[in-house]
PDB file of C-alpha atoms and ligand atoms in Angstrom:
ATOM      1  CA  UNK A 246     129.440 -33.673 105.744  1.00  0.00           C
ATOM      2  CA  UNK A 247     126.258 -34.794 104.266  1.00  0.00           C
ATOM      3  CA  UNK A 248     122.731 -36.192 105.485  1.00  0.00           C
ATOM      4  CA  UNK A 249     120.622 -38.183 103.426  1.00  0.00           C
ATOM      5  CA  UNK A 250     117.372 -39.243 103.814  1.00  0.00           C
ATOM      6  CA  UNK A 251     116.100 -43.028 103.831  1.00  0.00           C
ATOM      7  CA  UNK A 252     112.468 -43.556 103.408  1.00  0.00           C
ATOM      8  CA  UNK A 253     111.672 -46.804 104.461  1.00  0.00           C
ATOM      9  CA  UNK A 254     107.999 -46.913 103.350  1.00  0.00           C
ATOM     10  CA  UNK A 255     104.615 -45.817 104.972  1.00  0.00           C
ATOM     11  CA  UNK A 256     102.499 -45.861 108.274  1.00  0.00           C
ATOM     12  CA  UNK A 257      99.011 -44.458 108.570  1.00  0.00           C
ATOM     13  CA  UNK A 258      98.389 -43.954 112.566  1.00  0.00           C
ATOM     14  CA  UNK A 259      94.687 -42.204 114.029  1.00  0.00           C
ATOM     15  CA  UNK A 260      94.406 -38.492 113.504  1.00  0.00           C
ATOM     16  CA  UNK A 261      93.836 -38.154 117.722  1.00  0.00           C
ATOM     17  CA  UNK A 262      97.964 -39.972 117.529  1.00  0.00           C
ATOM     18  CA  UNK A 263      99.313 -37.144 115.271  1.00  0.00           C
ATOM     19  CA  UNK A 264      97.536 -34.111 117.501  1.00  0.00           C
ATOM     20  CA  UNK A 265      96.286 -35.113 120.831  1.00  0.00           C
ATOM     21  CA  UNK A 266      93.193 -34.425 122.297  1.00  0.00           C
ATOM     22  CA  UNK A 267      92.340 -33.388 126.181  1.00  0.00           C
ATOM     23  CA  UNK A 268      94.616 -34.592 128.890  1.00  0.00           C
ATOM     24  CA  UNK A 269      96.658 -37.435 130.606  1.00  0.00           C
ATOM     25  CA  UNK A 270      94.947 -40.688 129.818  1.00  0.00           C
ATOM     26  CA  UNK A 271      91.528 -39.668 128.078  1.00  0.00           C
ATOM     27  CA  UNK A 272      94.443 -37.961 125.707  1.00  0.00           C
ATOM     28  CA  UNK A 273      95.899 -41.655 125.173  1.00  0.00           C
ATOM     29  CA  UNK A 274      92.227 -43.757 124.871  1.00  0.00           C
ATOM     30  CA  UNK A 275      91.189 -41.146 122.238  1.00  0.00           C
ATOM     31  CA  UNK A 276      93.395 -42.617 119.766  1.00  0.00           C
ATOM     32  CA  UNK A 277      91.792 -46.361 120.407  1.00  0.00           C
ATOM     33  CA  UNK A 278      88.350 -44.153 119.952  1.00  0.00           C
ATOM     34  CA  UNK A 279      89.196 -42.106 116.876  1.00  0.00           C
ATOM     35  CA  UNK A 280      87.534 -43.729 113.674  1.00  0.00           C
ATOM     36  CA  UNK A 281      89.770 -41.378 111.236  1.00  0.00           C
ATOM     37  CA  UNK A 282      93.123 -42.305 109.842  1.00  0.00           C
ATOM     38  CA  UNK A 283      95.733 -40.260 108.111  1.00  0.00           C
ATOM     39  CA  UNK A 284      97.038 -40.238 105.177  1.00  0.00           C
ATOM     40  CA  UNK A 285     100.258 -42.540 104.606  1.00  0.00           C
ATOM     41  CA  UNK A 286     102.531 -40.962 105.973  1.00  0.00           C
ATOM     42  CA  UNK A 287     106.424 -41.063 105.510  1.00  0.00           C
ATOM     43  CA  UNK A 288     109.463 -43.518 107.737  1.00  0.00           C
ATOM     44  CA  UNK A 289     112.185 -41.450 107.520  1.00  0.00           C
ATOM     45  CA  UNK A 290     116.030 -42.542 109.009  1.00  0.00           C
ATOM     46  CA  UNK A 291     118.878 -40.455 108.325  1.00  0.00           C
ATOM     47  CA  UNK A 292     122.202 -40.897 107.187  1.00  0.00           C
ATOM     48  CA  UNK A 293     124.887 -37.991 108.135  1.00  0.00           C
ATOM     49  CA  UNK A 294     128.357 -38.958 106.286  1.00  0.00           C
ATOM     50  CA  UNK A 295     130.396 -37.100 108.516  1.00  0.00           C
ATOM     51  CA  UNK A 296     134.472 -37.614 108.704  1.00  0.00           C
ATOM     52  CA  UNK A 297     134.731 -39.480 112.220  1.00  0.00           C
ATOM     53  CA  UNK A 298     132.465 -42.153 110.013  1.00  0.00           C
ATOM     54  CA  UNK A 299     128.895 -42.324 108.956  1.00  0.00           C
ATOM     55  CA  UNK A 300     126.104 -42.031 111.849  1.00  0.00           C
ATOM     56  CA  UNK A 301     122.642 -43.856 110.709  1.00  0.00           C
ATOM     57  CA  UNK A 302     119.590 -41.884 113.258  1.00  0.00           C
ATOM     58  CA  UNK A 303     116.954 -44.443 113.455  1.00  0.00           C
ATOM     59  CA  UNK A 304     116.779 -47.394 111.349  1.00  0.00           C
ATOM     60  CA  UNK A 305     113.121 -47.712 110.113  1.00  0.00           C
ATOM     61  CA  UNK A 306     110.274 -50.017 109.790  1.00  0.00           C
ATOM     62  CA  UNK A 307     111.061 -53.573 108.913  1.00  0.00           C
ATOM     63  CA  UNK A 308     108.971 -55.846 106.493  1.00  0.00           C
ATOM     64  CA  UNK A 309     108.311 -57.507 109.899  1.00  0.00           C
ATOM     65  CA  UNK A 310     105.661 -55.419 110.655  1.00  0.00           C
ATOM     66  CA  UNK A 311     103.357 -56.125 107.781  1.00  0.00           C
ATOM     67  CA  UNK A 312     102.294 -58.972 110.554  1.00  0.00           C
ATOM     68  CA  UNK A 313     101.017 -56.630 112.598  1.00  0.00           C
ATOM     69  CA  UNK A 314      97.318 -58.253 112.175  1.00  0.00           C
ATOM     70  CA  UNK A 315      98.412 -60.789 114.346  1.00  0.00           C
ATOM     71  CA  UNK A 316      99.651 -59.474 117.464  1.00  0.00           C
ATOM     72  CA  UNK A 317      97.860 -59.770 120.542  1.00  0.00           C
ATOM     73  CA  UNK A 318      98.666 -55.850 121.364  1.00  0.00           C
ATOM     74  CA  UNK A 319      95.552 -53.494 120.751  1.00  0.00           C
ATOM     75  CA  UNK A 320      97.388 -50.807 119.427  1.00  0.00           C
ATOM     76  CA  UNK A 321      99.869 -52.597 117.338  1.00  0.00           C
ATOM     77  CA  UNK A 322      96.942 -54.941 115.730  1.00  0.00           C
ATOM     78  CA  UNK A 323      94.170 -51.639 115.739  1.00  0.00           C
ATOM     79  CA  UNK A 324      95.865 -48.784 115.498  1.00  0.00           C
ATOM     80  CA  UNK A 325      98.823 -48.398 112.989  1.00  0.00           C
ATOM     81  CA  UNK A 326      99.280 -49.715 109.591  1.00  0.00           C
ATOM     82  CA  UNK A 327     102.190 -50.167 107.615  1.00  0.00           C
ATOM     83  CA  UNK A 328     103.538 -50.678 103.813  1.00  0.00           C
ATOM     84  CA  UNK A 329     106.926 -51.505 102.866  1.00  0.00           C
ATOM     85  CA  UNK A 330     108.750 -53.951 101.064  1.00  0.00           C
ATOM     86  CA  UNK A 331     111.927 -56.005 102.117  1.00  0.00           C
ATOM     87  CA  UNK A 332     114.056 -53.456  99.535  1.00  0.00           C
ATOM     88  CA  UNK A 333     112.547 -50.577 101.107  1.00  0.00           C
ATOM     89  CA  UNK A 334     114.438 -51.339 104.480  1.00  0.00           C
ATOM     90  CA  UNK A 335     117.545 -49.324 105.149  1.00  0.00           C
ATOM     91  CA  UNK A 336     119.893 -52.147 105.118  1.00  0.00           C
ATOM     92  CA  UNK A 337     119.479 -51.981 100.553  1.00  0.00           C
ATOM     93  CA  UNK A 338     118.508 -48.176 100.513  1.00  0.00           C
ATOM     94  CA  UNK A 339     122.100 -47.967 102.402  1.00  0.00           C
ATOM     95  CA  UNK A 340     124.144 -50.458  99.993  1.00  0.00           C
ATOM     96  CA  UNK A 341     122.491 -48.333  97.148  1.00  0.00           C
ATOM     97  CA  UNK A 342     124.280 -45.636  98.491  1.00  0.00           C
ATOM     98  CA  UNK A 343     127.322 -47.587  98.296  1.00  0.00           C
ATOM     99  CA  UNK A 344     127.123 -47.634 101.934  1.00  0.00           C
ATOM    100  CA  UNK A 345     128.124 -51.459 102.904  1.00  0.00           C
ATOM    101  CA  UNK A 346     126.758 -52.726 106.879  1.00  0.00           C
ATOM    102  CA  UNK A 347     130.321 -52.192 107.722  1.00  0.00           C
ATOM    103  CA  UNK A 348     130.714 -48.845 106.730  1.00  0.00           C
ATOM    104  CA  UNK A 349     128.483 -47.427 109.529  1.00  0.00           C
ATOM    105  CA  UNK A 350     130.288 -46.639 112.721  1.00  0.00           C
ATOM    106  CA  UNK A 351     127.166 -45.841 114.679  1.00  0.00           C
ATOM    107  CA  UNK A 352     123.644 -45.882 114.566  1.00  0.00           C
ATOM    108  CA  UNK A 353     121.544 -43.703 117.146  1.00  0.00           C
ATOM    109  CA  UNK A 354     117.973 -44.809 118.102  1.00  0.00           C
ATOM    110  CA  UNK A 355     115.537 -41.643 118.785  1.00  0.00           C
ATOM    111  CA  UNK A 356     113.588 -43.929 120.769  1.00  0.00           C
ATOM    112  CA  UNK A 357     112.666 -47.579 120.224  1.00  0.00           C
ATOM    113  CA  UNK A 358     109.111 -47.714 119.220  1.00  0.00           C
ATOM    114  CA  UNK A 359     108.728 -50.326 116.198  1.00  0.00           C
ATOM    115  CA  UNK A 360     109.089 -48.129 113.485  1.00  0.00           C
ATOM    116  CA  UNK A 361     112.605 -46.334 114.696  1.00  0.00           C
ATOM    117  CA  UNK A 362     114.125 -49.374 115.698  1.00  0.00           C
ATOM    118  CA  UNK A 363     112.801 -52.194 112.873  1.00  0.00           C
ATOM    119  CA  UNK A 364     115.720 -51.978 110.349  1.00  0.00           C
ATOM    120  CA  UNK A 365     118.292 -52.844 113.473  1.00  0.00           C
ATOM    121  CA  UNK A 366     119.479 -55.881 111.487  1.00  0.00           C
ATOM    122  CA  UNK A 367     121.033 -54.496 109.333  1.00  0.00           C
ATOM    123  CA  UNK A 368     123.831 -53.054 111.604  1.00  0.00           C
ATOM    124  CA  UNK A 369     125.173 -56.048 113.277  1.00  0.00           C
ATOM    125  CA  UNK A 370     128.624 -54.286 113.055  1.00  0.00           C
ATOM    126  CA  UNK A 371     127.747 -51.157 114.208  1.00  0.00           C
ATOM    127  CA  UNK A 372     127.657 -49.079 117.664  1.00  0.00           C
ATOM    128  CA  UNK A 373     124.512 -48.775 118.758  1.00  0.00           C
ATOM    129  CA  UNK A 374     123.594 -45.863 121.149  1.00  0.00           C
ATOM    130  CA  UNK A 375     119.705 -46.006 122.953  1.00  0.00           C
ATOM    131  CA  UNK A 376     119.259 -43.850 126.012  1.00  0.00           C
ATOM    132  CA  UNK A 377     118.719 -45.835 129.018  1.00  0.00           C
ATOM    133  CA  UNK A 378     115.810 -44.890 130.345  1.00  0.00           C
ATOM    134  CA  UNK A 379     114.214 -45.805 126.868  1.00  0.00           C
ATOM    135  CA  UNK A 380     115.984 -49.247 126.486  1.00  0.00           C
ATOM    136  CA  UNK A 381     114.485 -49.668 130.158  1.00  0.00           C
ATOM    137  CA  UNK A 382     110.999 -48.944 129.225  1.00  0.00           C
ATOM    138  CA  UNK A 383     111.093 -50.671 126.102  1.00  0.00           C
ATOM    139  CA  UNK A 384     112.283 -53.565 127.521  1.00  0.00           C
ATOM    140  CA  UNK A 385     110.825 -57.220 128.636  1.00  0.00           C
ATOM    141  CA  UNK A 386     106.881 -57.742 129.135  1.00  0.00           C
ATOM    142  CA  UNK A 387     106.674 -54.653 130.990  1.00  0.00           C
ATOM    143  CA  UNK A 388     107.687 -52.404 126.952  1.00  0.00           C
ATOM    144  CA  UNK A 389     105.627 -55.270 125.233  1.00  0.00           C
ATOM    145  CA  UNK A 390     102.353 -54.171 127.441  1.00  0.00           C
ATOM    146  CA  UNK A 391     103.531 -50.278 126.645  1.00  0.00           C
ATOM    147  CA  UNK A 392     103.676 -51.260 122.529  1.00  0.00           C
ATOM    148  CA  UNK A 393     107.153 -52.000 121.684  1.00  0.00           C
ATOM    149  CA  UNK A 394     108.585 -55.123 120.001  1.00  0.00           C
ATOM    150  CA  UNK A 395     111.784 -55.940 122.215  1.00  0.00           C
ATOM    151  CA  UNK A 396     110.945 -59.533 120.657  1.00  0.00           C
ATOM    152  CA  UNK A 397     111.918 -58.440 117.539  1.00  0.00           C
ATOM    153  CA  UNK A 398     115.344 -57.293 118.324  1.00  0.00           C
ATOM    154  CA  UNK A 399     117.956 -58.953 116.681  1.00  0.00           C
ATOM    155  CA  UNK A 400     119.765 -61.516 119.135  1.00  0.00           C
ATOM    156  CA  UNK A 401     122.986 -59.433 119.249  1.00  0.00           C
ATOM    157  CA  UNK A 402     120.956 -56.576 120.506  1.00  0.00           C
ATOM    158  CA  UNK A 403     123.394 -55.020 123.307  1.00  0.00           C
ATOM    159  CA  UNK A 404     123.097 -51.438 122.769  1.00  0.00           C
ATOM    160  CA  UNK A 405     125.575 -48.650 124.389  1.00  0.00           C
ATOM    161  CA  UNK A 406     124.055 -46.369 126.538  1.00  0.00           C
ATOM    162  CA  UNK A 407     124.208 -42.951 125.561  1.00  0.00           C
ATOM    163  CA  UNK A 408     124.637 -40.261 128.783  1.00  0.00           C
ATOM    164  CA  UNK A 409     123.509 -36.712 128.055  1.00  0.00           C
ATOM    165  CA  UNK A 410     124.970 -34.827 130.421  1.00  0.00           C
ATOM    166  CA  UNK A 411     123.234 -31.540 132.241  1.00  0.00           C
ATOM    167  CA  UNK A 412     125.019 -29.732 130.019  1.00  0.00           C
ATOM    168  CA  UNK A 413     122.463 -27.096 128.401  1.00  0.00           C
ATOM    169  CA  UNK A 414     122.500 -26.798 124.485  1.00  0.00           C
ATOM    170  CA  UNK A 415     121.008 -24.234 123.513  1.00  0.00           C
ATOM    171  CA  UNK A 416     117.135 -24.466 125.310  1.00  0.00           C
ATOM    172  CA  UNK A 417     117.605 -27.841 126.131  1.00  0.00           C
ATOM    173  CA  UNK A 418     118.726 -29.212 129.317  1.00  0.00           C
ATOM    174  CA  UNK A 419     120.681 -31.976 128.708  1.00  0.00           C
ATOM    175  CA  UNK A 420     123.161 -33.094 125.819  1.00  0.00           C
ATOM    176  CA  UNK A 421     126.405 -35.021 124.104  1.00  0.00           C
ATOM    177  CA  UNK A 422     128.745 -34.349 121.421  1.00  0.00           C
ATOM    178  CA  UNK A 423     128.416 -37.761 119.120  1.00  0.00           C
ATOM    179  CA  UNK A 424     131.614 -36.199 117.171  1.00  0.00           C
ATOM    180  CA  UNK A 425     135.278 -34.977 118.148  1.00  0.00           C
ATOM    181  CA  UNK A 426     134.019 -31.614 116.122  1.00  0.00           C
ATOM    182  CA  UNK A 427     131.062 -31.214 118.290  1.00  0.00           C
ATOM    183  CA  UNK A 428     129.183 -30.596 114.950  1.00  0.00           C
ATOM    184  CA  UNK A 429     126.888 -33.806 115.859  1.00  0.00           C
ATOM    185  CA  UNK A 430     124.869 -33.677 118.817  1.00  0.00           C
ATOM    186  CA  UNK A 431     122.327 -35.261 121.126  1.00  0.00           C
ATOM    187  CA  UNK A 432     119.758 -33.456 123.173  1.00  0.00           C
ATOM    188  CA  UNK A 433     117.309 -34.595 125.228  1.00  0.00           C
ATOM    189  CA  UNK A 434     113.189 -33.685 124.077  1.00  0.00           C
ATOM    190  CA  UNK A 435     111.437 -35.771 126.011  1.00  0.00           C
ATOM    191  CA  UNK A 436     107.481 -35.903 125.303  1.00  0.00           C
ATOM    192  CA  UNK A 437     106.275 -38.429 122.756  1.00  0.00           C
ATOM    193  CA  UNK A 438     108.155 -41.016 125.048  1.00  0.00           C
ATOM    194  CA  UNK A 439     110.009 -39.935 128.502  1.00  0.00           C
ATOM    195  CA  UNK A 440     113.647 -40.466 127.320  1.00  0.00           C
ATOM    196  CA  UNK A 441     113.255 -39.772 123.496  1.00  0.00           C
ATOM    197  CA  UNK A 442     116.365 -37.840 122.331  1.00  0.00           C
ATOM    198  CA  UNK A 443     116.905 -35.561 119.227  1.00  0.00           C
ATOM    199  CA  UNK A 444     120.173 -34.824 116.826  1.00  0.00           C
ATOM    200  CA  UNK A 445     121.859 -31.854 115.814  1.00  0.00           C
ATOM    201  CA  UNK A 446     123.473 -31.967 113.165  1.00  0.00           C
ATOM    202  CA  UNK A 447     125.046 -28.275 112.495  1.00  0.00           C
ATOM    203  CA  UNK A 448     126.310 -27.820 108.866  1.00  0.00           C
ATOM    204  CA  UNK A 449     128.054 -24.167 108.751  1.00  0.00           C
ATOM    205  CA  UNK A 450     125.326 -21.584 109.789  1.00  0.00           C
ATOM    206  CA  UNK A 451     122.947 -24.712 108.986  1.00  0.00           C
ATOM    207  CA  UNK A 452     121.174 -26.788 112.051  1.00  0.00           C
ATOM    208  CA  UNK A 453     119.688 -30.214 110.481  1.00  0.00           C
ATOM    209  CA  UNK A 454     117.243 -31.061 113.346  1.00  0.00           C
ATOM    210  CA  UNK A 455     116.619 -35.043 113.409  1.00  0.00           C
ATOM    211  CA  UNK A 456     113.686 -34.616 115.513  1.00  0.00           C
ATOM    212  CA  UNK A 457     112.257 -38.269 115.376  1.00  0.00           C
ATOM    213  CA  UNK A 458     108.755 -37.768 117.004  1.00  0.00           C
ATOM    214  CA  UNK A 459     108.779 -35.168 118.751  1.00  0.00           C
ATOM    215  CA  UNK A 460     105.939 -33.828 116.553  1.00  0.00           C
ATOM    216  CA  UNK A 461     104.400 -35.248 113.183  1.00  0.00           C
ATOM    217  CA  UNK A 462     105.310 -32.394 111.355  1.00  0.00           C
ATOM    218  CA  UNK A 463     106.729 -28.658 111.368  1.00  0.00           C
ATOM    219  CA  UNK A 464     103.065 -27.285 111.790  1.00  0.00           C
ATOM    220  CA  UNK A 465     102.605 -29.045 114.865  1.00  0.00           C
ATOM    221  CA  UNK A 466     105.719 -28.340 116.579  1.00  0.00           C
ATOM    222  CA  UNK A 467     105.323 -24.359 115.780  1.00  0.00           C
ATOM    223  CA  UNK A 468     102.120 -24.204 117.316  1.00  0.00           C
ATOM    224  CA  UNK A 469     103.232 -26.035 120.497  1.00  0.00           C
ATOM    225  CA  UNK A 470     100.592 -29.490 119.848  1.00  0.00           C
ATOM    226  CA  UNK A 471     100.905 -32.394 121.758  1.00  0.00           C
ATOM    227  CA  UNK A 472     100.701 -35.563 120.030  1.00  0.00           C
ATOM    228  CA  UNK A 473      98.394 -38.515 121.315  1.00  0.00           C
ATOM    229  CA  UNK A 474     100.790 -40.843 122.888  1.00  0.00           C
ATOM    230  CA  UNK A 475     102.808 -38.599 124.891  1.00  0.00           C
ATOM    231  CA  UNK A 476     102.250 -39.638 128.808  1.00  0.00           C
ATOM    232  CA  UNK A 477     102.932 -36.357 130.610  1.00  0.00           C
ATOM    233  CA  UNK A 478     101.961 -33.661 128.348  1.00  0.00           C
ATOM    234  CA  UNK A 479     103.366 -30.721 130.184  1.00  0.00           C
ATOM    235  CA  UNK A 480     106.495 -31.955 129.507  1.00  0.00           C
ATOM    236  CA  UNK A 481     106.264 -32.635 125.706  1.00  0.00           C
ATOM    237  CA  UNK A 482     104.583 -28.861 125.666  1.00  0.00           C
ATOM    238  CA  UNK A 483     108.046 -27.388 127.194  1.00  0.00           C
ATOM    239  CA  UNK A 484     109.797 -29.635 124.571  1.00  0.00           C
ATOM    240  CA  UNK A 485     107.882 -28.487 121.936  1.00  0.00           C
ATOM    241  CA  UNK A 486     108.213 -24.914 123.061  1.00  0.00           C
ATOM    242  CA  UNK A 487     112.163 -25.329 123.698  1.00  0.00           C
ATOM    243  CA  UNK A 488     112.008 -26.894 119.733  1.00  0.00           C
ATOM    244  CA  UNK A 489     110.556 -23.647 118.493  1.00  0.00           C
ATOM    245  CA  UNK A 490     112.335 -21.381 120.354  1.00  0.00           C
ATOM    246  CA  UNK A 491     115.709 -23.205 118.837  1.00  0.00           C
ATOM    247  CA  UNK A 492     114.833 -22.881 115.386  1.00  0.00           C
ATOM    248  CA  UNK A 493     114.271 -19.181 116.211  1.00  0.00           C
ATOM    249  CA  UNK A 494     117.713 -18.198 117.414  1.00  0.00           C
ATOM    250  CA  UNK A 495     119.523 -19.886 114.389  1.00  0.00           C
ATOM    251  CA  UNK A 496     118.844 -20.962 110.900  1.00  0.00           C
ATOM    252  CA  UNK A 497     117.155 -24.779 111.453  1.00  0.00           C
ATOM    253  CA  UNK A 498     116.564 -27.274 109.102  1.00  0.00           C
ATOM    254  CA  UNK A 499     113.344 -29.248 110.776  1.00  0.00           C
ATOM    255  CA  UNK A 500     113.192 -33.202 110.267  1.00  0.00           C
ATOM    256  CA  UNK A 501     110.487 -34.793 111.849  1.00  0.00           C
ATOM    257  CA  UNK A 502     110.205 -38.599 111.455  1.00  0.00           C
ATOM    258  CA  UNK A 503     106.684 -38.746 109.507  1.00  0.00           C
ATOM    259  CA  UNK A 504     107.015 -35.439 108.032  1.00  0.00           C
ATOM    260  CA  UNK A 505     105.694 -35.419 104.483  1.00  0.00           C
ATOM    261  CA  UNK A 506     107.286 -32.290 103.629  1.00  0.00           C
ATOM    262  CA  UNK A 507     111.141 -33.607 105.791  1.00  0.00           C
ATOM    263  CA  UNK A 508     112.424 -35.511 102.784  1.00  0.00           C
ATOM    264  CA  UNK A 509     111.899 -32.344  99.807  1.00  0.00           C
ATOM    265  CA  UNK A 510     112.816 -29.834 103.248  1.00  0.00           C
ATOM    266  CA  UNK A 511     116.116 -31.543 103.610  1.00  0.00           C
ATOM    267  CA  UNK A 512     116.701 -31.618  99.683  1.00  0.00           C
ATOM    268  CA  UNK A 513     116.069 -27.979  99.419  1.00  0.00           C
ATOM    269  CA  UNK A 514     117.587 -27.403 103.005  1.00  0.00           C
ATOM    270  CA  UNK A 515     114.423 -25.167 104.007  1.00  0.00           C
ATOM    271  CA  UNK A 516     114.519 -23.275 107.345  1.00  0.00           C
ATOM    272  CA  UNK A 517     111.712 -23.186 109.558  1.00  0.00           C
ATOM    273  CA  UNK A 518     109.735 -20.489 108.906  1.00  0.00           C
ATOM    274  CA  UNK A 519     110.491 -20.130 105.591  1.00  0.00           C
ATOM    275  CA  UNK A 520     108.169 -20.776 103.018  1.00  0.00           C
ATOM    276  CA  UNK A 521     108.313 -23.508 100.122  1.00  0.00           C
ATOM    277  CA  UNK A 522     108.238 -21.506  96.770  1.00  0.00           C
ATOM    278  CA  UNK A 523     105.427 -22.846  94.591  1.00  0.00           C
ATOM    279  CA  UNK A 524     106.374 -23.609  91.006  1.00  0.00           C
ATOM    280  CA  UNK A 525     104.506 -21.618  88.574  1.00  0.00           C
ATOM    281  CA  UNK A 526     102.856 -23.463  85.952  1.00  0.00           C
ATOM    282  CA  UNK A 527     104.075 -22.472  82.841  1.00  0.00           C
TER     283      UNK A 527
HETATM  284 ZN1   ZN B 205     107.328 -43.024 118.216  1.00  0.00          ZN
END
């Protein structure tokens, strides 16, 4: 088994997105208030070649979104920007791979907001898992008004429902085996959206933790911030606290969407808490 990373260009988002500030809804209209960006930051999806058949988590922005200027959605027009280029989307990262659109068995959607779910395209073939409560909220005028882009979904779009079951994993409440190994799983971290979902991938003594957005980074997560767009943030606190308390009990590989450090992290498979050795000059 094997996961790759797929970086499918850049988004720069308001610094009050990537660590929130105050509560409930002043939290949310901070990032419409917030005159400072950050840096471009990273679109990560992930491959894992596993032996039931590959699994693609997430699928990426989509050149689509270089529009963004015109859409009639304050946040989407105001708030994010993006840079990619049609060969940047996962669909020709993949076939580089030698990874062909029917080669992937199933793809698994985080959540649905715009850069997680733009490279769905390329998988007309595939199985395509989205909790329900997200596909509900994403859905229709009602997830246009909350930010997403259901009008961009392919036509085909008919996604499977994927049902965690109350069956703890670890610190988190609910959870499904995505393999007959049970060495790929989903658990539920809800937070950054109410039904976002995480996957385990465990690799030997090795956890690979496709964390989507659960946090921007590893910094945030281990000292329990709440991002900007969560809505309830008591519950993205316990998330983030159930996160950390995970990668203390066994040897985790952290792999945050936007993560500028989750693509070298992966490479070098380093654990949370571990420090990146810094390469002497010579
Ligand atoms: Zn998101």
């Amino acid at each position: 088994m094997k996961v790759h990373a797929i970086q499918t260009g850049f988004v720069r988002i308001k610094t009050a997105q990537v660590e929130g500030r105050g509560h409930g809804l002043r939290r949310q209209l901070a990032i419409f208030t917030d005159r400072n960006w950050t840096d471009w930051l990273p679109i990560y999806a992930w491959v894992i070649d596993h032996p039931d058949g590959i699994i693609v988590v997430d699928t990426g922005q989509g050149a689509h979104l270089l529009e963004t200027g015109k859409s009639l959605h304050p946040y989407i027009r105001w708030e994010a920007g993006f840079r990619i280029d049609r060969e940047a989307e996962i669909g020709p990262q993949l076939r580089a791979l030698g990874i062909g659109p029917r080669d992937v068995k199933r793809v698994v959607l985080t959540h649905l907001h715009m850069d997680h779910d733009g490279g769905l395209k390329h998988f007309p073939h595939s199985e395509i898992l989205v909790a329900p409560g997200e596909l509900r909220s994403a859905s229709g005028w009602a997830g246009r008004v909350r930010g997403y882009l259901p009008n961009r979904w392919p036509s085909w779009f008919d996604p499977a429902p994927i049902h965690l079951t109350p069956e703890p994993f670890g610190p988190f409440a609910a959870s499904v085996r995505l393999t007959r190994a049970g060495d790929v799983v989903a658990v539920a971290t809800p937070g950054h959206t109410a039904s976002h979902i995480s996957v385990l991938v465990q690799d030997e003594e090795t956890t690979f933790f496709l964390a989507g957005d659960t946090s921007y980074n590893e910094h945030l997560m281990l000292g329990g911030k709440v991002d900007g767009v969560s809505a309830d943030d008591r519950i993205s606190s316990a998330t983030l606290h159930a996160i950390k308390s995970f990668t203390q009990s066994q040897p985790t590989v952290y792999l945050p969407t936007h993560d500028p450090q989750s693509g070298v992290r992966l490479a070098n498979r380093r654990l949370v808490g571990t420090v990146e050795p810094t390469v002497q000059a010579a």
